[in-house]
CSV table of C-alpha atoms in Angstrom, one decimal:
chain,number,residue,atom,x,y,z
A,1,LEU,CA,57.2,-15.5,12.4
A,2,ALA,CA,58.7,-18.1,9.9
A,3,LEU,CA,59.7,-20.4,12.6
A,4,PRO,CA,58.1,-19.5,15.9
A,5,ILE,CA,58.3,-21.4,19.1
A,6,THR,CA,55.4,-24.0,19.2
A,7,MET,CA,56.4,-26.8,21.5
A,8,PRO,CA,56.0,-26.8,25.3
A,9,HIS,CA,59.6,-27.7,25.8
A,10,GLU,CA,61.1,-25.0,23.7
A,11,LEU,CA,62.4,-22.1,25.9
A,12,SER,CA,64.0,-20.2,23.0
A,13,MET,CA,65.9,-20.4,19.7
A,14,CYS,CA,69.4,-19.7,18.7
A,15,THR,CA,70.9,-18.5,15.5
A,16,GLY,CA,70.3,-20.8,12.5
A,17,SER,CA,70.9,-21.0,8.8
A,18,VAL,CA,68.6,-21.6,5.7
A,19,PHE,CA,69.7,-23.9,2.9
A,20,TYR,CA,67.9,-24.5,-0.4
A,21,PHE,CA,68.1,-28.2,-1.5
A,22,LYS,CA,66.2,-29.9,-4.3
A,23,ASP,CA,63.2,-27.5,-4.4
A,24,LYS,CA,62.8,-27.0,-0.6
A,25,TYR,CA,64.2,-24.7,2.0
A,26,TYR,CA,65.7,-26.0,5.0
A,27,ALA,CA,66.0,-24.1,8.3
A,28,PHE,CA,68.4,-25.5,10.6
A,29,TYR,CA,68.1,-24.1,14.2
A,30,ALA,CA,68.7,-25.0,17.8
A,31,PRO,CA,66.0,-24.9,20.5
A,32,ARG,CA,67.0,-24.4,24.1
A,33,THR,CA,64.8,-27.0,25.9
A,34,ASP,CA,64.0,-28.0,29.5
A,35,LEU,CA,62.8,-31.5,28.8
A,36,ASN,CA,63.4,-32.6,32.5
A,37,ASN,CA,61.6,-29.5,33.9
A,38,ASP,CA,64.6,-29.0,36.3
A,39,ASN,CA,65.7,-25.5,35.0
A,40,SER,CA,68.7,-27.0,33.3
A,41,PRO,CA,68.3,-26.0,29.7
A,42,GLU,CA,70.0,-28.2,26.9
A,43,GLU,CA,70.5,-27.5,23.3
A,44,HIS,CA,70.3,-29.7,20.2
A,45,ILE,CA,70.0,-29.2,16.5
A,46,SER,CA,66.7,-29.3,14.6
A,47,VAL,CA,65.5,-28.8,11.2
A,48,ALA,CA,62.2,-27.4,9.5
A,49,GLU,CA,61.2,-27.4,5.8
A,50,SER,CA,59.4,-25.0,3.6
A,51,LYS,CA,58.4,-24.8,0.0
A,52,ASP,CA,58.3,-21.0,0.0
A,53,ASN,CA,60.7,-19.8,2.6
A,54,ILE,CA,58.0,-18.1,4.4
A,55,THR,CA,56.0,-21.0,6.2
A,56,TYR,CA,58.2,-23.6,7.8
A,57,LYS,CA,57.1,-27.1,9.3
A,58,LYS,CA,59.3,-28.6,12.0
A,59,LYS,CA,60.2,-32.2,11.5
A,60,LYS,CA,59.0,-34.6,14.3
A,61,PRO,CA,60.7,-35.7,16.3
A,62,ASP,CA,62.5,-32.4,16.4
A,63,THR,CA,65.9,-33.7,17.1
A,64,LEU,CA,68.2,-33.9,14.2
A,65,LEU,CA,71.5,-34.0,16.1
A,66,LEU,CA,72.3,-34.6,19.7
A,67,ARG,CA,75.4,-33.8,21.7
A,68,PRO,CA,77.9,-36.1,19.9
A,69,SER,CA,80.2,-37.0,23.0
A,70,ASP,CA,80.4,-36.5,26.7
A,71,ILE,CA,83.6,-34.3,26.2
A,72,TYR,CA,81.2,-31.5,25.4
A,73,ASP,CA,78.7,-29.9,27.9
A,74,ASN,CA,75.1,-30.2,27.4
A,75,VAL,CA,74.4,-26.5,27.4
A,76,SER,CA,76.1,-25.4,24.2
A,77,MET,CA,75.1,-26.9,20.9
A,78,ARG,CA,73.6,-24.2,18.8
A,79,ASP,CA,74.0,-21.7,15.9
A,80,PRO,CA,74.2,-24.4,13.1
A,81,HIS,CA,75.7,-23.0,9.9
A,82,VAL,CA,75.2,-25.2,6.8
A,83,PHE,CA,77.1,-24.8,3.5
A,84,TRP,CA,78.3,-26.7,0.4
A,85,ASP,CA,81.9,-26.7,-0.5
A,86,GLU,CA,82.6,-27.4,-4.3
A,87,GLU,CA,86.2,-28.4,-3.7
A,88,THR,CA,85.4,-31.4,-1.4
A,89,LYS,CA,81.9,-32.1,-2.6
A,90,LEU,CA,80.5,-32.2,0.8
A,91,TYR,CA,77.9,-30.5,2.8
A,92,TYR,CA,79.2,-29.0,6.2
A,93,MET,CA,77.5,-28.0,9.3
A,94,LEU,CA,79.3,-25.8,11.9
A,95,VAL,CA,77.9,-25.9,15.5
A,96,THR,CA,78.8,-23.8,18.4
A,97,MET,CA,80.0,-26.1,21.3
A,98,ALA,CA,81.9,-26.0,24.6
A,99,TYR,CA,84.1,-28.7,26.2
A,100,ALA,CA,83.0,-30.0,29.5
A,101,GLN,CA,86.5,-30.3,30.7
A,102,PHE,CA,89.6,-28.2,29.6
A,103,ASP,CA,93.0,-27.2,31.0
A,104,PHE,CA,92.6,-23.5,30.2
A,105,THR,CA,89.5,-21.4,30.1
A,106,ASN,CA,90.7,-20.3,26.7
A,107,GLN,CA,90.0,-23.8,25.4
A,108,GLN,CA,86.4,-24.1,26.5
A,109,GLY,CA,84.5,-22.6,23.6
A,110,THR,CA,84.9,-24.3,20.2
A,111,LEU,CA,83.4,-24.7,16.7
A,112,ALA,CA,82.7,-28.4,15.9
A,113,TYR,CA,81.5,-29.6,12.5
A,114,TYR,CA,79.6,-32.4,10.6
A,115,THR,CA,79.8,-33.5,7.1
A,116,SER,CA,77.2,-35.1,4.7
A,117,LYS,CA,77.2,-36.5,1.2
A,118,ASP,CA,73.5,-36.5,0.8
A,119,PHE,CA,72.3,-33.8,2.9
A,120,LYS,CA,70.5,-36.2,5.2
A,121,ASN,CA,73.0,-38.3,7.1
A,122,TRP,CA,75.6,-36.1,9.0
A,123,GLU,CA,78.8,-37.5,10.3
A,124,PHE,CA,80.5,-35.9,13.3
A,125,LYS,CA,84.2,-34.9,12.4
A,126,GLY,CA,85.2,-33.1,15.5
A,127,GLU,CA,87.0,-29.8,16.2
A,128,PHE,CA,86.8,-27.2,13.4
A,129,TYR,CA,88.3,-24.2,15.1
A,130,THR,CA,88.9,-23.0,18.8
A,131,PRO,CA,89.4,-19.2,18.8
A,132,GLY,CA,91.3,-19.4,22.2
A,133,TYR,CA,89.9,-16.3,23.7
A,134,GLY,CA,89.5,-16.2,27.6
A,135,ASN,CA,88.1,-12.8,28.4
A,136,GLY,CA,84.4,-11.8,28.3
A,137,PHE,CA,82.0,-14.3,26.7
A,138,ALA,CA,84.7,-16.2,24.7
A,139,ILE,CA,82.4,-19.0,23.2
A,140,PRO,CA,82.5,-18.6,19.4
A,141,GLU,CA,78.9,-18.1,18.1
A,142,CYS,CA,76.9,-17.5,14.9
A,143,SER,CA,79.6,-18.6,12.6
A,144,GLU,CA,79.7,-18.7,8.9
A,145,VAL,CA,82.1,-20.0,6.2
A,146,PHE,CA,82.4,-18.7,2.6
A,147,LYS,CA,84.7,-18.9,-0.2
A,148,TRP,CA,85.7,-15.8,-2.1
A,149,GLY,CA,88.3,-16.2,-4.9
A,150,ASN,CA,91.2,-18.4,-3.7
A,151,TRP,CA,90.3,-17.8,0.1
A,152,TYR,CA,88.1,-19.5,2.4
A,153,TYR,CA,86.9,-17.3,5.3
A,154,LEU,CA,85.6,-18.3,8.9
A,155,ILE,CA,83.7,-15.6,10.6
A,156,PHE,CA,82.5,-15.9,14.3
A,157,LYS,CA,81.3,-13.9,17.2
A,158,THR,CA,82.9,-13.6,20.6
A,159,SER,CA,81.5,-11.2,23.1
A,160,GLY,CA,79.6,-9.0,20.6
A,161,GLY,CA,81.4,-8.3,17.4
A,162,ASN,CA,82.8,-10.4,14.5
A,163,ARG,CA,86.2,-11.8,14.0
A,164,TYR,CA,87.5,-13.6,11.0
A,165,ARG,CA,90.1,-16.2,9.9
A,166,MET,CA,91.5,-17.1,6.4
A,167,SER,CA,92.5,-20.3,4.8
A,168,LYS,CA,93.3,-21.9,1.4
A,169,SER,CA,91.3,-25.1,2.7
A,170,VAL,CA,87.9,-25.4,3.9
A,171,THR,CA,88.9,-26.9,7.1
A,172,GLY,CA,92.1,-24.9,7.8
A,173,PRO,CA,94.7,-24.4,9.1
A,174,TRP,CA,93.4,-20.9,9.8
A,175,ILE,CA,95.3,-17.6,9.6
A,176,ALA,CA,94.5,-14.8,12.1
A,177,PRO,CA,95.1,-11.5,10.4
A,178,GLU,CA,96.7,-8.6,12.3
A,179,GLU,CA,93.4,-6.7,12.1
A,180,ASP,CA,90.9,-9.5,12.5
A,181,PHE,CA,87.9,-7.7,13.9
A,182,LEU,CA,85.5,-6.4,11.3
A,183,GLY,CA,83.6,-4.1,13.4
A,184,SER,CA,82.7,-3.2,17.0
A,185,ASP,CA,80.9,-5.2,19.9
A,186,TYR,CA,77.9,-3.0,19.4
A,187,ALA,CA,77.2,-4.1,15.8
A,188,MET,CA,76.3,-7.9,16.2
A,189,VAL,CA,75.8,-11.3,14.6
A,190,PHE,CA,76.6,-10.5,11.0
A,191,LYS,CA,75.7,-12.9,8.1
A,192,SER,CA,76.9,-12.2,4.7
A,193,GLY,CA,75.9,-13.2,1.2
A,194,GLU,CA,77.2,-12.8,-2.4
A,195,PHE,CA,75.9,-9.7,-4.3
A,196,LYS,CA,76.3,-8.6,-7.9
A,197,ASN,CA,79.7,-7.6,-9.3
A,198,ASN,CA,81.7,-9.8,-7.0
A,199,ARG,CA,80.5,-7.8,-3.9
A,200,ARG,CA,79.7,-9.4,-0.5
A,201,ILE,CA,77.1,-7.7,1.7
A,202,ALA,CA,76.6,-8.5,5.4
A,203,VAL,CA,73.7,-7.7,7.7
A,204,GLY,CA,73.6,-7.7,11.5
A,205,PHE,CA,71.8,-5.7,14.3
A,206,ILE,CA,72.5,-2.8,16.6
A,207,PRO,CA,70.9,-3.7,20.0
A,208,SER,CA,68.6,-1.4,22.0
A,209,ARG,CA,69.6,0.1,25.2
A,210,LYS,CA,67.5,-0.2,28.5
A,211,GLU,CA,65.3,2.8,29.2
A,212,ASN,CA,66.9,4.5,26.2
A,213,LYS,CA,69.9,5.5,28.4
A,214,ASP,CA,73.4,6.0,27.1
A,215,ASP,CA,74.7,3.6,29.8
A,216,GLY,CA,71.6,1.4,29.6
A,217,GLN,CA,72.4,-2.5,29.2
A,218,TRP,CA,72.0,-3.7,25.6
A,219,SER,CA,69.2,-6.0,24.7
A,220,TYR,CA,68.2,-8.0,21.5
A,221,ALA,CA,66.4,-6.4,18.7
A,222,GLY,CA,67.0,-3.0,17.7
A,223,ASN,CA,67.9,-1.9,14.1
A,224,LEU,CA,69.3,-3.8,11.2
A,225,VAL,CA,72.7,-2.8,10.1
A,226,PHE,CA,74.3,-3.3,6.6
A,227,ARG,CA,78.2,-3.6,5.7
A,228,GLU,CA,80.0,-4.4,2.7
A,229,TYR,CA,83.1,-6.7,2.9
A,230,LEU,CA,86.0,-5.6,0.5
A,231,GLN,CA,88.8,-8.1,-0.3
A,232,ASN,CA,92.4,-6.8,-0.4
A,233,GLU,CA,95.1,-8.2,-2.7
A,234,ASP,CA,96.6,-10.3,0.1
A,235,GLY,CA,93.1,-11.8,1.0
A,236,THR,CA,92.5,-9.7,4.1
A,237,LEU,CA,89.1,-8.1,4.4
A,238,ARG,CA,87.9,-4.5,5.0
A,239,CYS,CA,84.6,-3.5,6.3
A,240,VAL,CA,82.7,-0.3,4.9
A,241,TYR,CA,79.3,1.2,4.4
A,242,PRO,CA,77.5,-0.1,1.4
A,243,GLN,CA,77.2,3.0,-0.8
A,244,GLU,CA,73.4,2.2,-1.5
A,245,MET,CA,72.7,2.4,2.3
A,246,ILE,CA,74.4,5.7,3.1
A,247,PRO,CA,71.7,8.3,4.1
A,248,ALA,CA,70.8,11.1,1.7
A,249,THR,CA,72.3,14.4,2.6
A,250,GLY,CA,71.8,18.1,1.8
A,251,ALA,CA,74.5,20.4,0.7
A,252,PRO,CA,77.5,21.0,3.2
A,253,VAL,CA,76.7,23.4,6.0
A,254,THR,CA,78.6,26.6,6.3
A,255,LEU,CA,81.0,25.8,9.2
A,256,LYS,CA,81.2,28.4,11.9
A,257,GLN,CA,84.0,28.3,14.5
A,258,LEU,CA,84.0,29.7,18.0
A,259,PRO,CA,87.2,32.0,18.9
A,260,ALA,CA,90.2,29.8,19.3
A,261,ASP,CA,93.7,30.5,20.8
A,262,LYS,CA,95.8,31.2,17.7
A,263,GLN,CA,98.9,30.0,19.6
A,264,TYR,CA,97.5,26.4,19.3
A,265,PHE,CA,95.2,26.8,16.1
A,266,THR,CA,96.2,27.8,12.7
A,267,GLY,CA,94.2,27.5,9.4
A,268,ASP,CA,90.6,28.0,8.5
A,269,ALA,CA,87.3,26.1,9.1
A,270,THR,CA,87.8,23.2,6.9
A,271,ASN,CA,91.6,22.8,7.0
A,272,PHE,CA,93.5,23.6,10.1
A,273,GLU,CA,96.3,22.4,12.4
A,274,LEU,CA,96.1,21.8,16.4
A,275,ASN,CA,99.3,22.1,18.2
A,276,SER,CA,99.5,21.4,21.8
A,277,PRO,CA,103.1,21.1,23.1
A,278,TYR,CA,101.9,22.3,26.6
A,279,GLY,CA,99.1,19.7,27.0
A,280,PHE,CA,95.8,20.3,25.2
A,281,ALA,CA,94.4,22.3,22.1
A,282,GLY,CA,91.0,22.4,20.7
A,283,ILE,CA,88.5,24.2,18.5
A,284,LYS,CA,84.8,24.4,18.7
A,285,TYR,CA,82.1,24.7,15.9
A,286,GLU,CA,78.5,25.7,16.5
A,287,ASN,CA,75.1,25.0,14.8
A,288,ILE,CA,76.1,21.5,13.8
A,289,PRO,CA,72.9,19.5,12.8
A,290,VAL,CA,72.1,16.7,15.3
A,291,ASP,CA,71.6,14.2,12.3
A,292,ALA,CA,74.5,14.6,10.0
A,293,ARG,CA,77.2,13.2,8.0
A,294,ILE,CA,80.7,14.4,9.1
A,295,THR,CA,83.9,13.4,6.9
A,296,PHE,CA,87.5,14.7,7.4
A,297,THR,CA,91.2,13.5,7.2
A,298,ILE,CA,93.4,13.3,10.2
A,299,THR,CA,97.1,13.6,9.5
A,300,PRO,CA,99.3,13.2,12.6
A,301,GLU,CA,102.3,15.5,12.6
A,302,SER,CA,103.9,14.4,15.7
A,303,ASN,CA,103.9,11.6,18.4
A,304,TYR,CA,100.5,12.8,19.9
A,305,ILE,CA,98.8,11.1,22.9
A,306,GLU,CA,95.3,11.3,21.7
A,307,THR,CA,93.2,13.2,19.2
A,308,GLY,CA,89.6,13.3,18.3
A,309,VAL,CA,86.2,15.1,18.0
A,310,LEU,CA,83.3,15.8,20.5
A,311,LEU,CA,79.8,15.2,19.0
A,312,ARG,CA,76.5,16.5,20.0
A,313,GLU,CA,78.1,18.7,22.6
A,314,LYS,CA,76.2,21.0,25.1
A,315,ASP,CA,77.2,22.2,28.4
A,316,ASN,CA,80.4,20.2,28.4
A,317,LYS,CA,78.5,17.0,27.8
A,318,TYR,CA,79.2,15.1,24.7
A,319,TYR,CA,79.9,11.9,22.8
A,320,LYS,CA,83.7,11.5,22.6
A,321,VAL,CA,85.5,10.1,19.7
A,322,SER,CA,89.1,9.5,20.3
A,323,PHE,CA,92.1,8.0,18.4
A,324,SER,CA,95.2,6.7,20.1
A,325,HIS,CA,98.0,5.4,17.9
A,326,ARG,CA,100.0,4.4,21.0
A,327,SER,CA,97.4,1.8,22.0
A,328,ASN,CA,95.7,1.4,18.6
A,329,ILE,CA,92.3,2.0,20.1
A,330,VAL,CA,89.4,4.1,19.0
A,331,GLU,CA,86.6,5.3,21.3
A,332,LEU,CA,83.0,6.2,20.4
A,333,GLY,CA,81.0,7.3,23.4
A,334,ASN,CA,81.3,4.4,26.0
A,335,ASN,CA,82.3,1.8,23.4
A,336,THR,CA,85.9,1.0,22.5
A,337,ILE,CA,87.5,-1.0,19.6
A,338,TYR,CA,91.1,-2.3,19.7
A,339,ASP,CA,93.9,-3.4,17.2
A,340,VAL,CA,93.1,-0.5,14.8
A,341,ALA,CA,96.4,-0.2,13.0
A,342,GLY,CA,97.6,2.8,10.9
A,343,LEU,CA,96.7,5.6,13.2
A,344,ARG,CA,100.2,7.0,12.9
A,345,ASN,CA,99.4,7.7,9.2
A,346,PRO,CA,96.9,9.9,7.6
A,347,PHE,CA,93.4,8.4,7.7
A,348,GLU,CA,90.0,9.4,6.6
A,349,VAL,CA,87.0,9.5,9.1
A,350,ASP,CA,83.3,9.2,8.0
A,351,ILE,CA,80.7,9.7,10.8
A,352,ILE,CA,77.0,9.3,10.4
A,353,MET,CA,74.7,10.4,13.2
A,354,LYS,CA,71.1,9.4,12.7
A,355,GLY,CA,68.7,9.4,15.6
A,356,ASP,CA,70.2,7.6,18.4
A,357,ILE,CA,72.8,5.7,16.3
A,358,ILE,CA,76.2,6.9,15.5
A,359,GLU,CA,78.5,5.1,13.2
A,360,MET,CA,82.1,5.8,12.1
A,361,GLN,CA,84.0,4.4,9.3
A,362,ILE,CA,87.7,4.5,9.8
A,363,ALA,CA,90.4,4.6,7.2
A,364,GLY,CA,88.1,2.8,4.8
A,365,LYS,CA,88.5,-0.5,6.5
A,366,ARG,CA,86.5,-0.7,9.7
A,367,ILE,CA,83.3,0.7,11.4
A,368,HIS,CA,82.7,1.6,14.9
A,369,THR,CA,79.2,1.8,16.2
A,370,ASN,CA,77.2,2.9,19.2
A,371,ARG,CA,73.7,3.8,20.3
A,372,CYS,CA,73.7,7.2,21.9
A,373,PRO,CA,70.1,8.3,22.7
A,374,GLU,CA,70.5,11.0,25.2
A,375,LYS,CA,72.7,13.9,24.1
A,376,LYS,CA,71.4,16.3,21.3
A,377,GLY,CA,73.7,19.5,21.5
A,378,ASN,CA,74.6,21.4,18.3
A,379,LEU,CA,78.4,21.9,19.1
A,380,MET,CA,81.2,19.9,17.8
A,381,SER,CA,84.9,20.2,18.9
A,382,PHE,CA,88.2,18.9,17.5
A,383,TYR,CA,91.0,18.4,20.0
A,384,CYS,CA,94.6,17.2,20.3
A,385,HIS,CA,96.4,16.1,23.5
A,386,ASN,CA,100.1,16.6,23.6
A,387,GLY,CA,101.0,16.8,20.0
A,388,LYS,CA,100.2,18.1,16.6
A,389,VAL,CA,97.7,17.0,14.1
A,390,LYS,CA,96.2,18.4,10.9
A,391,ILE,CA,92.6,18.2,10.2
A,392,SER,CA,91.7,18.5,6.5
A,393,ASN,CA,88.7,18.5,4.1
A,394,LEU,CA,86.2,18.8,6.9
A,395,LYS,CA,82.7,18.6,5.8
A,396,VAL,CA,79.4,18.5,7.5
A,397,TYR,CA,76.2,17.4,5.6
A,398,PRO,CA,72.8,17.6,7.2
A,399,LEU,CA,70.8,14.2,6.8
A,400,LEU,CA,67.7,14.3,4.6
A,401,LEU,CA,65.7,12.0,6.8
A,402,ASN,CA,62.5,11.9,4.7
A,403,LYS,CA,64.4,10.6,1.6
């Protein structure tokens, strides 16, 4: 480990950031400590130095910054994110904090910030942004700020997934886009960096599941996951697979359908229409590889209730993928994402099933993720609930796992 736990009072470490300054690397981090040995952990900001970004030496004493005021509780002071802003000629440090007293629970979690002119002396400035969420774990964590073109972006985690805000100034005011969620709650703690040709690549992780069960509680570690952020003309962001990270595939398989009721199904194996004016219509395919890339386009042709596809199906057990334009939600197994706009219009779907991870890129703008370890069936079904949809350009590619 580059920065392991080495001191008796360190219980664990929180997310941090590394910054290169005058021929040295500085790792800012937050240890959870129990200095009083009374099982009441506290957090503070620390820093370690390195010449090679591999071996770090902690500064002693290890306290760089303590809680700046009693208005914040002593449990939350973590996830320092340090960056330089060329416009203001200042170094900034964002820190996750929580107010000790508040009128509404939505006001508890906040991002505070410090600035520095010399990278050594940090001045506390106060509130940077309070997201205002009150459901689940609503304290904003693992933040980052970067500038891309004329826009500043603030990214933070609540619950599991990452949300973002936009501003023309490094300290706001911040705009919350209509679709402000960059992924799902099962792909976590993304940090991004500049890449060649004005690209931006983000890396996070997909948690493990307890006892490798579909409903097992998630736990830290697991698998790295890569994303690419794309910038729209209005400054909003999309989140897609980086082309370099898409698994290698073989030629598309020949699709074989099981017999279907022609009253509700018209078309062929790759382009067809499902019409369910009396409730429900579906079509099954057999011999689908367990590890595969599946691509298709959904075109709604009526005010359907729900449409989708059942993956790795066997004996009526499967991972359900569903799309509902009425509620703007998309399900993947037991994980749901919200505020997915545009499901009334044609949209492309790109599913990658590899091992126990299933990912799905929706409309070239957002990716849904889940860890699905148990079901391994070779059937696949498309369905429509009370409406009419067209499925077109359906292709199934087997993954070449050794390449």
